[in-house]
């Protein structure tokens, strides 16, 4: 299965992509995570992306298209993948179409996670992840069962993204509305667009995604 999760920052793409990865053995391909890894490793790409990302603007199409082109050829993508945060512009979507056509593979679905914009600033500014395994949490909405201890790996170190502040979120929302939202008619015209209610609680969203994809919740 080859999927795209589409939605503004804070829509829950990362959370649902992690669940799809665990349930169906699909590789989660998050360009945001890859760029953050490049920044941490102080690579050429990371140095170019750092300030742009901190402001909440989009990194150039060439950079992210190059990253994804390399990544989808790797062995763990053979069983399928979930694109989380890519494509974000029509030019990226066109580049993806060409990449998939060259490999003779097709997209199965593009899932739009629909959310109210007013909720997003709260969602994004409250979120944090386990520094060890990357499990996602939120100050108010998704707390670990034991305070300060990761449910998944029992890690006790957590981190917040540098760009999860209000000014950057507002810029990211503008980027979404101006540059990414045109992908909705792009994929609707290709008959692959499905919508789910991203305002529901995370388990209900997982159930709805499985339903629109016509798959079970696991396996
Ligand atoms: P994300 O983790 O998906 O929220 O992405 C964090 C930031 O990384 C974005 O605000 C952009 O600066 C950059 N980024 C991630 N994916 C892309 C993409 N497909 N195109 C351009 N910039 C991206």
mmCIF file of C-alpha atoms and ligand atoms in Angstrom:
data_model
loop_
_atom_site.group_PDB
_atom_site.id
_atom_site.type_symbol
_atom_site.label_atom_id
_atom_site.label_comp_id
_atom_site.label_asym_id
_atom_site.label_seq_id
_atom_site.Cartn_x
_atom_site.Cartn_y
_atom_site.Cartn_z
ATOM 1 C CA UNK A 1 0.000 0.000 0.000
ATOM 2 C CA UNK A 2 1.304 3.464 -0.897
ATOM 3 C CA UNK A 3 -0.315 6.371 0.878
ATOM 4 C CA UNK A 4 -0.030 10.092 1.397
ATOM 5 C CA UNK A 5 -1.255 11.721 4.609
ATOM 6 C CA UNK A 6 -2.234 15.293 3.889
ATOM 7 C CA UNK A 7 -3.180 17.962 6.394
ATOM 8 C CA UNK A 8 -1.942 21.132 8.094
ATOM 9 C CA UNK A 9 0.627 21.102 10.927
ATOM 10 C CA UNK A 10 -0.938 19.491 13.990
ATOM 11 C CA UNK A 11 -3.519 17.498 12.023
ATOM 12 C CA UNK A 12 -2.094 14.258 13.439
ATOM 13 C CA UNK A 13 -0.239 12.987 10.352
ATOM 14 C CA UNK A 14 2.795 11.809 12.326
ATOM 15 C CA UNK A 15 0.712 9.995 14.945
ATOM 16 C CA UNK A 16 -1.371 8.185 12.349
ATOM 17 C CA UNK A 17 1.643 7.424 10.146
ATOM 18 C CA UNK A 18 3.375 5.756 13.123
ATOM 19 C CA UNK A 19 0.276 3.633 13.709
ATOM 20 C CA UNK A 20 -0.007 2.639 10.034
ATOM 21 C CA UNK A 21 3.680 1.742 10.045
ATOM 22 C CA UNK A 22 3.258 -0.500 13.104
ATOM 23 C CA UNK A 23 -0.008 -2.092 11.945
ATOM 24 C CA UNK A 24 0.742 -2.752 8.281
ATOM 25 C CA UNK A 25 4.536 -2.878 7.974
ATOM 26 C CA UNK A 26 4.648 0.249 5.827
ATOM 27 C CA UNK A 27 7.633 2.592 5.970
ATOM 28 C CA UNK A 28 6.835 6.055 7.381
ATOM 29 C CA UNK A 29 8.566 8.637 5.194
ATOM 30 C CA UNK A 30 8.486 12.008 6.923
ATOM 31 C CA UNK A 31 10.457 14.679 5.096
ATOM 32 C CA UNK A 32 10.286 16.807 8.274
ATOM 33 C CA UNK A 33 11.948 14.014 10.309
ATOM 34 C CA UNK A 34 14.554 13.496 7.578
ATOM 35 C CA UNK A 35 15.358 17.206 7.484
ATOM 36 C CA UNK A 36 15.589 17.358 11.299
ATOM 37 C CA UNK A 37 17.998 14.383 11.169
ATOM 38 C CA UNK A 38 20.053 16.250 8.540
ATOM 39 C CA UNK A 39 20.186 19.311 10.828
ATOM 40 C CA UNK A 40 21.239 17.157 13.805
ATOM 41 C CA UNK A 41 23.984 15.565 11.676
ATOM 42 C CA UNK A 42 25.035 19.017 10.390
ATOM 43 C CA UNK A 43 24.978 17.940 6.744
ATOM 44 C CA UNK A 44 24.932 20.335 3.774
ATOM 45 C CA UNK A 45 21.144 19.806 3.398
ATOM 46 C CA UNK A 46 20.672 20.372 7.126
ATOM 47 C CA UNK A 47 22.620 23.629 7.091
ATOM 48 C CA UNK A 48 20.533 24.879 4.145
ATOM 49 C CA UNK A 49 17.220 23.887 5.758
ATOM 50 C CA UNK A 50 17.758 24.961 9.382
ATOM 51 C CA UNK A 51 16.689 28.614 9.333
ATOM 52 C CA UNK A 52 13.937 28.071 6.762
ATOM 53 C CA UNK A 53 12.389 25.382 8.961
ATOM 54 C CA UNK A 54 12.685 27.438 12.138
ATOM 55 C CA UNK A 55 10.671 30.194 10.439
ATOM 56 C CA UNK A 56 8.032 27.714 9.260
ATOM 57 C CA UNK A 57 8.643 28.262 5.552
ATOM 58 C CA UNK A 58 9.009 25.511 2.983
ATOM 59 C CA UNK A 59 12.391 24.075 2.036
ATOM 60 C CA UNK A 60 13.007 24.107 -1.729
ATOM 61 C CA UNK A 61 11.312 21.475 -3.876
ATOM 62 C CA UNK A 62 14.669 20.176 -5.225
ATOM 63 C CA UNK A 63 15.929 19.323 -1.750
ATOM 64 C CA UNK A 64 12.872 17.355 -0.596
ATOM 65 C CA UNK A 65 12.287 15.683 -3.975
ATOM 66 C CA UNK A 66 15.913 14.480 -3.912
ATOM 67 C CA UNK A 67 15.495 13.097 -0.393
ATOM 68 C CA UNK A 68 12.316 11.182 -1.270
ATOM 69 C CA UNK A 69 13.681 9.897 -4.589
ATOM 70 C CA UNK A 70 16.562 8.255 -2.696
ATOM 71 C CA UNK A 71 14.380 6.981 0.111
ATOM 72 C CA UNK A 72 11.593 5.193 -1.800
ATOM 73 C CA UNK A 73 14.160 2.918 -3.475
ATOM 74 C CA UNK A 74 15.278 1.465 -0.136
ATOM 75 C CA UNK A 75 14.415 -2.097 0.879
ATOM 76 C CA UNK A 76 11.986 -1.209 3.692
ATOM 77 C CA UNK A 77 9.741 0.588 1.168
ATOM 78 C CA UNK A 78 9.191 -2.545 -0.936
ATOM 79 C CA UNK A 79 6.058 -3.460 1.036
ATOM 80 C CA UNK A 80 4.702 0.085 0.721
ATOM 81 C CA UNK A 81 5.063 3.442 2.430
ATOM 82 C CA UNK A 82 3.230 6.349 3.981
ATOM 83 C CA UNK A 83 4.335 9.805 2.904
ATOM 84 C CA UNK A 84 3.959 12.169 5.864
ATOM 85 C CA UNK A 85 4.603 15.813 4.993
ATOM 86 C CA UNK A 86 5.421 15.191 1.330
ATOM 87 C CA UNK A 87 4.359 16.367 -1.207
ATOM 88 C CA UNK A 88 3.664 19.905 -0.038
ATOM 89 C CA UNK A 89 3.515 21.696 -3.404
ATOM 90 C CA UNK A 90 2.089 20.830 -6.809
ATOM 91 C CA UNK A 91 5.670 20.703 -8.188
ATOM 92 C CA UNK A 92 6.526 18.066 -5.562
ATOM 93 C CA UNK A 93 3.379 16.086 -6.441
ATOM 94 C CA UNK A 94 4.342 16.135 -10.112
ATOM 95 C CA UNK A 95 7.870 14.974 -9.258
ATOM 96 C CA UNK A 96 6.367 12.174 -7.139
ATOM 97 C CA UNK A 97 4.116 11.091 -10.024
ATOM 98 C CA UNK A 98 7.184 10.837 -12.267
ATOM 99 C CA UNK A 99 9.135 8.858 -9.626
ATOM 100 C CA UNK A 100 6.289 6.377 -9.145
ATOM 101 C CA UNK A 101 5.701 6.005 -12.900
ATOM 102 C CA UNK A 102 9.418 5.254 -13.408
ATOM 103 C CA UNK A 103 9.081 2.411 -10.862
ATOM 104 C CA UNK A 104 5.766 1.264 -12.316
ATOM 105 C CA UNK A 105 3.953 1.746 -9.023
ATOM 106 C CA UNK A 106 0.852 3.748 -8.155
ATOM 107 C CA UNK A 107 -0.558 5.597 -5.174
ATOM 108 C CA UNK A 108 -3.392 3.750 -3.456
ATOM 109 C CA UNK A 109 -4.822 6.707 -1.558
ATOM 110 C CA UNK A 110 -4.300 10.244 -0.359
ATOM 111 C CA UNK A 111 -5.904 10.719 3.050
ATOM 112 C CA UNK A 112 -6.813 14.276 3.970
ATOM 113 C CA UNK A 113 -6.985 14.844 7.729
ATOM 114 C CA UNK A 114 -9.559 17.610 8.148
ATOM 115 C CA UNK A 115 -9.151 19.863 11.174
ATOM 116 C CA UNK A 116 -10.342 23.242 12.461
ATOM 117 C CA UNK A 117 -7.544 25.773 12.158
ATOM 118 C CA UNK A 118 -8.274 27.277 15.586
ATOM 119 C CA UNK A 119 -7.403 23.949 17.244
ATOM 120 C CA UNK A 120 -4.064 23.629 15.524
ATOM 121 C CA UNK A 121 -2.060 26.245 17.393
ATOM 122 C CA UNK A 122 -2.985 24.578 20.696
ATOM 123 C CA UNK A 123 -2.207 21.130 19.345
ATOM 124 C CA UNK A 124 1.171 22.074 17.924
ATOM 125 C CA UNK A 125 2.457 24.243 20.775
ATOM 126 C CA UNK A 126 1.578 21.497 23.334
ATOM 127 C CA UNK A 127 3.202 18.539 21.615
ATOM 128 C CA UNK A 128 6.425 16.737 22.442
ATOM 129 C CA UNK A 129 8.073 13.408 21.649
ATOM 130 C CA UNK A 130 10.078 10.737 23.413
ATOM 131 C CA UNK A 131 13.739 11.497 22.665
ATOM 132 C CA UNK A 132 14.527 7.776 22.553
ATOM 133 C CA UNK A 133 11.776 6.224 20.378
ATOM 134 C CA UNK A 134 9.936 9.216 18.893
ATOM 135 C CA UNK A 135 6.496 8.387 20.349
ATOM 136 C CA UNK A 136 4.327 11.507 20.264
ATOM 137 C CA UNK A 137 2.594 13.103 23.285
ATOM 138 C CA UNK A 138 0.743 16.308 24.130
ATOM 139 C CA UNK A 139 0.659 18.378 27.332
ATOM 140 C CA UNK A 140 -3.122 18.110 27.543
ATOM 141 C CA UNK A 141 -4.460 15.662 24.950
ATOM 142 C CA UNK A 142 -2.099 12.652 24.843
ATOM 143 C CA UNK A 143 -0.296 12.098 28.125
ATOM 144 C CA UNK A 144 1.851 9.071 28.957
ATOM 145 C CA UNK A 145 0.200 6.693 31.468
ATOM 146 C CA UNK A 146 3.001 7.448 33.986
ATOM 147 C CA UNK A 147 4.072 11.061 34.193
ATOM 148 C CA UNK A 148 7.466 11.574 32.544
ATOM 149 C CA UNK A 149 7.799 7.959 31.345
ATOM 150 C CA UNK A 150 7.287 6.964 27.710
ATOM 151 C CA UNK A 151 4.504 4.357 27.285
ATOM 152 C CA UNK A 152 6.310 2.705 24.420
ATOM 153 C CA UNK A 153 9.953 2.423 25.518
ATOM 154 C CA UNK A 154 9.982 3.636 29.172
ATOM 155 C CA UNK A 155 12.375 6.446 28.154
ATOM 156 C CA UNK A 156 12.408 9.499 30.407
ATOM 157 C CA UNK A 157 13.885 12.109 28.054
ATOM 158 C CA UNK A 158 11.499 14.121 25.892
ATOM 159 C CA UNK A 159 11.997 16.857 23.317
ATOM 160 C CA UNK A 160 10.033 19.629 21.627
ATOM 161 C CA UNK A 161 10.502 20.850 18.077
ATOM 162 C CA UNK A 162 12.150 24.230 17.632
ATOM 163 C CA UNK A 163 9.424 25.242 15.145
ATOM 164 C CA UNK A 164 6.476 24.314 17.392
ATOM 165 C CA UNK A 165 5.955 27.894 18.560
ATOM 166 C CA UNK A 166 3.029 30.143 17.695
ATOM 167 C CA UNK A 167 4.789 32.403 15.150
ATOM 168 C CA UNK A 168 6.162 29.452 13.194
ATOM 169 C CA UNK A 169 2.842 27.577 13.319
ATOM 170 C CA UNK A 170 1.073 30.575 11.787
ATOM 171 C CA UNK A 171 3.637 30.717 8.961
ATOM 172 C CA UNK A 172 3.272 26.951 8.457
ATOM 173 C CA UNK A 173 -0.521 27.328 8.243
ATOM 174 C CA UNK A 174 -0.094 30.025 5.600
ATOM 175 C CA UNK A 175 2.260 27.732 3.676
ATOM 176 C CA UNK A 176 -0.298 24.936 3.937
ATOM 177 C CA UNK A 177 -3.209 27.048 2.739
ATOM 178 C CA UNK A 178 -1.255 28.723 -0.054
ATOM 179 C CA UNK A 179 1.028 25.968 -1.337
ATOM 180 C CA UNK A 180 -0.246 22.588 -0.095
ATOM 181 C CA UNK A 181 -4.042 22.924 -0.228
ATOM 182 C CA UNK A 182 -3.947 22.974 -4.086
ATOM 183 C CA UNK A 183 -2.997 19.281 -3.802
ATOM 184 C CA UNK A 184 -6.562 18.498 -2.702
ATOM 185 C CA UNK A 185 -8.119 19.184 -6.131
ATOM 186 C CA UNK A 186 -4.980 17.691 -7.756
ATOM 187 C CA UNK A 187 -5.570 14.307 -6.083
ATOM 188 C CA UNK A 188 -9.381 14.536 -6.176
ATOM 189 C CA UNK A 189 -9.119 14.770 -9.989
ATOM 190 C CA UNK A 190 -7.102 11.517 -9.925
ATOM 191 C CA UNK A 191 -9.791 9.748 -7.870
ATOM 192 C CA UNK A 192 -7.524 8.870 -4.926
ATOM 193 C CA UNK A 193 -8.512 11.505 -2.346
ATOM 194 C CA UNK A 194 -10.260 10.357 0.873
ATOM 195 C CA UNK A 195 -11.184 12.588 3.806
ATOM 196 C CA UNK A 196 -11.238 11.757 7.519
ATOM 197 C CA UNK A 197 -12.247 13.802 10.572
ATOM 198 C CA UNK A 198 -8.929 14.780 12.152
ATOM 199 C CA UNK A 199 -10.704 16.438 15.091
ATOM 200 C CA UNK A 200 -11.811 13.086 16.534
ATOM 201 C CA UNK A 201 -9.653 11.407 19.190
ATOM 202 C CA UNK A 202 -6.572 9.606 17.807
ATOM 203 C CA UNK A 203 -8.069 6.084 18.130
ATOM 204 C CA UNK A 204 -11.237 7.131 16.286
ATOM 205 C CA UNK A 205 -9.109 8.696 13.521
ATOM 206 C CA UNK A 206 -7.120 5.445 13.209
ATOM 207 C CA UNK A 207 -10.394 3.525 12.866
ATOM 208 C CA UNK A 208 -11.732 5.922 10.249
ATOM 209 C CA UNK A 209 -8.499 5.770 8.213
ATOM 210 C CA UNK A 210 -8.631 1.950 8.230
ATOM 211 C CA UNK A 211 -12.263 2.157 7.074
ATOM 212 C CA UNK A 212 -11.601 4.529 4.163
ATOM 213 C CA UNK A 213 -8.614 2.402 3.113
ATOM 214 C CA UNK A 214 -10.667 -0.797 3.411
ATOM 215 C CA UNK A 215 -8.093 -2.476 5.679
ATOM 216 C CA UNK A 216 -8.223 -3.893 9.211
ATOM 217 C CA UNK A 217 -6.745 -2.103 12.219
ATOM 218 C CA UNK A 218 -3.767 -4.472 12.161
ATOM 219 C CA UNK A 219 -2.075 -7.024 9.910
HETATM 220 P P1 LIG B 1 6.910 18.677 9.337
HETATM 221 O O1 LIG B 1 7.717 17.853 10.267
HETATM 222 O O2 LIG B 1 6.270 17.855 8.255
HETATM 223 O O3 LIG B 1 5.936 19.583 10.041
HETATM 224 O O4 LIG B 1 7.943 19.654 8.585
HETATM 225 C C1 LIG B 1 8.700 20.599 9.310
HETATM 226 C C2 LIG B 1 9.307 21.602 8.360
HETATM 227 O O5 LIG B 1 10.197 20.926 7.454
HETATM 228 C C3 LIG B 1 8.322 22.333 7.459
HETATM 229 O O6 LIG B 1 7.740 23.465 8.115
HETATM 230 C C4 LIG B 1 9.245 22.743 6.308
HETATM 231 O O7 LIG B 1 10.094 23.824 6.673
HETATM 232 C C5 LIG B 1 10.135 21.515 6.165
HETATM 233 N N1 LIG B 1 9.538 20.515 5.249
HETATM 234 C C6 LIG B 1 9.143 19.243 5.562
HETATM 235 N N2 LIG B 1 8.649 18.613 4.484
HETATM 236 C C7 LIG B 1 8.723 19.505 3.466
HETATM 237 C C8 LIG B 1 8.339 19.456 2.100
HETATM 238 N N3 LIG B 1 7.761 18.353 1.567
HETATM 239 N N4 LIG B 1 8.555 20.568 1.338
HETATM 240 C C9 LIG B 1 9.140 21.665 1.850
HETATM 241 N N5 LIG B 1 9.493 21.785 3.134
HETATM 242 C C10 LIG B 1 9.297 20.722 3.943
#
